[in-house]
Tab-separated table of C-alpha atoms in Angstrom:
chain	number	residue	atom	x	y	z
Z	1	MET	CA	-29.124	46.683	-116.922
Z	2	GLY	CA	-31.320	49.730	-115.640
Z	3	ALA	CA	-28.118	50.959	-113.927
Z	4	VAL	CA	-26.169	50.638	-117.090
Z	5	HIS	CA	-28.778	52.931	-118.882
Z	6	THR	CA	-28.906	55.405	-116.071
Z	7	ALA	CA	-24.852	55.637	-116.129
Z	8	ALA	CA	-25.012	56.034	-119.950
Z	9	THR	CA	-27.043	59.445	-119.419
Z	10	LEU	CA	-24.448	60.733	-116.967
Z	11	GLU	CA	-21.813	62.992	-118.488
Z	12	ASN	CA	-19.106	62.306	-115.864
Z	13	PHE	CA	-19.919	58.822	-114.964
Z	14	VAL	CA	-16.778	56.832	-114.260
Z	15	ALA	CA	-17.100	53.326	-112.844
Z	16	MET	CA	-19.751	51.004	-111.506
Z	17	GLU	CA	-18.910	47.974	-109.255
Z	18	CYS	CA	-20.528	44.560	-110.017
Z	19	HIS	CA	-18.883	42.068	-107.645
Z	20	ALA	CA	-21.267	39.103	-108.305
Z	21	VAL	CA	-19.740	38.559	-111.770
Z	22	ASP	CA	-16.485	37.843	-109.995
Z	23	PHE	CA	-17.637	35.132	-107.566
Z	24	ILE	CA	-21.010	33.738	-108.754
Z	25	SER	CA	-20.279	31.560	-111.854
Z	26	TRP	CA	-23.874	31.464	-113.001
Z	27	TRP	CA	-24.441	35.285	-112.646
Z	28	GLN	CA	-24.575	36.055	-116.421
Z	29	GLU	CA	-27.132	33.213	-116.887
Z	30	LEU	CA	-29.704	35.204	-114.623
Z	31	VAL	CA	-31.158	36.948	-117.682
Z	32	SER	CA	-31.453	36.261	-121.439
Z	33	GLY	CA	-31.715	38.713	-124.203
Z	34	VAL	CA	-28.524	40.459	-123.694
Z	35	THR	CA	-25.113	40.096	-125.510
Z	36	GLN	CA	-22.909	37.725	-123.680
Z	37	PRO	CA	-20.825	38.015	-121.810
Z	38	ILE	CA	-22.537	41.001	-120.142
Z	39	ILE	CA	-19.338	42.420	-119.054
Z	40	LYS	CA	-16.570	42.278	-121.675
Z	41	ASP	CA	-13.165	43.951	-121.145
Z	42	GLY	CA	-14.637	46.069	-118.506
Z	43	TYR	CA	-17.438	47.429	-120.559
Z	44	ILE	CA	-21.204	46.786	-121.027
Z	45	THR	CA	-23.009	47.310	-124.252
Z	46	VAL	CA	-25.846	49.687	-123.680
Z	47	ARG	CA	-29.055	48.402	-125.679
Z	48	CYS	CA	-30.988	51.083	-127.646
Z	49	ALA	CA	-34.256	49.187	-127.585
Z	50	GLY	CA	-34.825	49.475	-123.744
Z	51	LEU	CA	-33.734	46.990	-121.091
Z	52	GLY	CA	-34.720	43.990	-123.371
Z	53	VAL	CA	-33.828	41.360	-120.732
Z	54	GLU	CA	-35.969	38.433	-119.596
Z	55	LEU	CA	-35.435	36.872	-116.217
Z	56	ASN	CA	-34.129	33.166	-116.617
Z	57	GLU	CA	-36.671	31.574	-114.077
Z	58	ALA	CA	-34.874	28.042	-114.484
Z	59	VAL	CA	-31.544	29.470	-113.284
Z	60	VAL	CA	-33.225	31.520	-110.521
Z	61	LYS	CA	-34.878	28.411	-109.205
Z	62	GLU	CA	-31.881	26.291	-109.475
Z	63	HIS	CA	-30.031	28.716	-107.087
Z	64	LEU	CA	-32.670	29.592	-104.563
Z	65	ARG	CA	-31.375	30.045	-101.059
Z	66	TYR	CA	-34.635	28.980	-99.472
Z	67	PRO	CA	-37.475	26.796	-101.144
Z	68	GLY	CA	-40.307	28.671	-102.749
Z	69	TYR	CA	-40.382	31.085	-105.726
Z	70	PHE	CA	-41.891	34.644	-105.236
Z	71	GLU	CA	-43.612	33.331	-102.048
Z	72	PRO	CA	-44.852	35.868	-99.392
Z	73	ASN	CA	-42.155	37.438	-97.370
Z	74	ALA	CA	-43.324	35.733	-94.108
Z	75	VAL	CA	-42.697	32.304	-95.799
Z	76	TRP	CA	-39.375	32.745	-97.630
Z	77	ASP	CA	-37.606	35.611	-95.900
Z	78	PRO	CA	-36.791	34.537	-92.136
Z	79	SER	CA	-34.346	37.271	-91.816
Z	80	ARG	CA	-36.962	40.003	-92.121
Z	81	PRO	CA	-38.154	41.217	-88.625
Z	82	THR	CA	-41.744	40.525	-87.715
Z	83	GLY	CA	-43.834	42.255	-85.103
Z	84	GLY	CA	-44.573	46.043	-84.757
Z	85	PRO	CA	-47.515	48.293	-84.588
Z	86	TRP	CA	-48.474	47.624	-88.315
Z	87	PRO	CA	-50.494	44.641	-89.904
Z	88	HIS	CA	-48.088	41.835	-90.307
Z	89	PHE	CA	-47.813	37.913	-89.956
Z	90	ASN	CA	-46.767	36.668	-86.628
Z	91	VAL	CA	-44.500	33.720	-86.115
Z	92	ASP	CA	-47.413	31.518	-86.299
Z	93	GLY	CA	-48.586	32.933	-89.661
Z	94	ALA	CA	-51.622	34.750	-88.197
Z	95	TRP	CA	-52.364	38.173	-89.560
Z	96	VAL	CA	-52.043	40.641	-86.552
Z	97	ASN	CA	-51.922	44.330	-85.954
Z	98	GLU	CA	-49.996	44.546	-82.496
Z	99	ARG	CA	-46.422	44.463	-81.447
Z	100	THR	CA	-45.255	40.997	-80.477
Z	101	SER	CA	-42.566	39.707	-78.425
Z	102	ASP	CA	-40.665	38.160	-81.326
Z	103	TYR	CA	-39.608	41.588	-82.655
């Protein structure tokens, strides 16, 4: 919805792609507080009272790719690289500050 508000302020805005609506059947259920359907006939209604949306946590939890809900990155995001010269969790979950071989 933030992108919709930004686009509404631009004089020459033409199009915004939103592919999720085409292949994720529950996409419109992710938030509440907006007119449904969110995209109707190719248009999105811009709310004058701010974003006004609320995350539908039940739907989010139902469709999690990995178990956990707002867990620390080292737990729920195995695709994020670990290691490096900055403070981080190593593969064993220990807090370290050196480059490791797993990066």
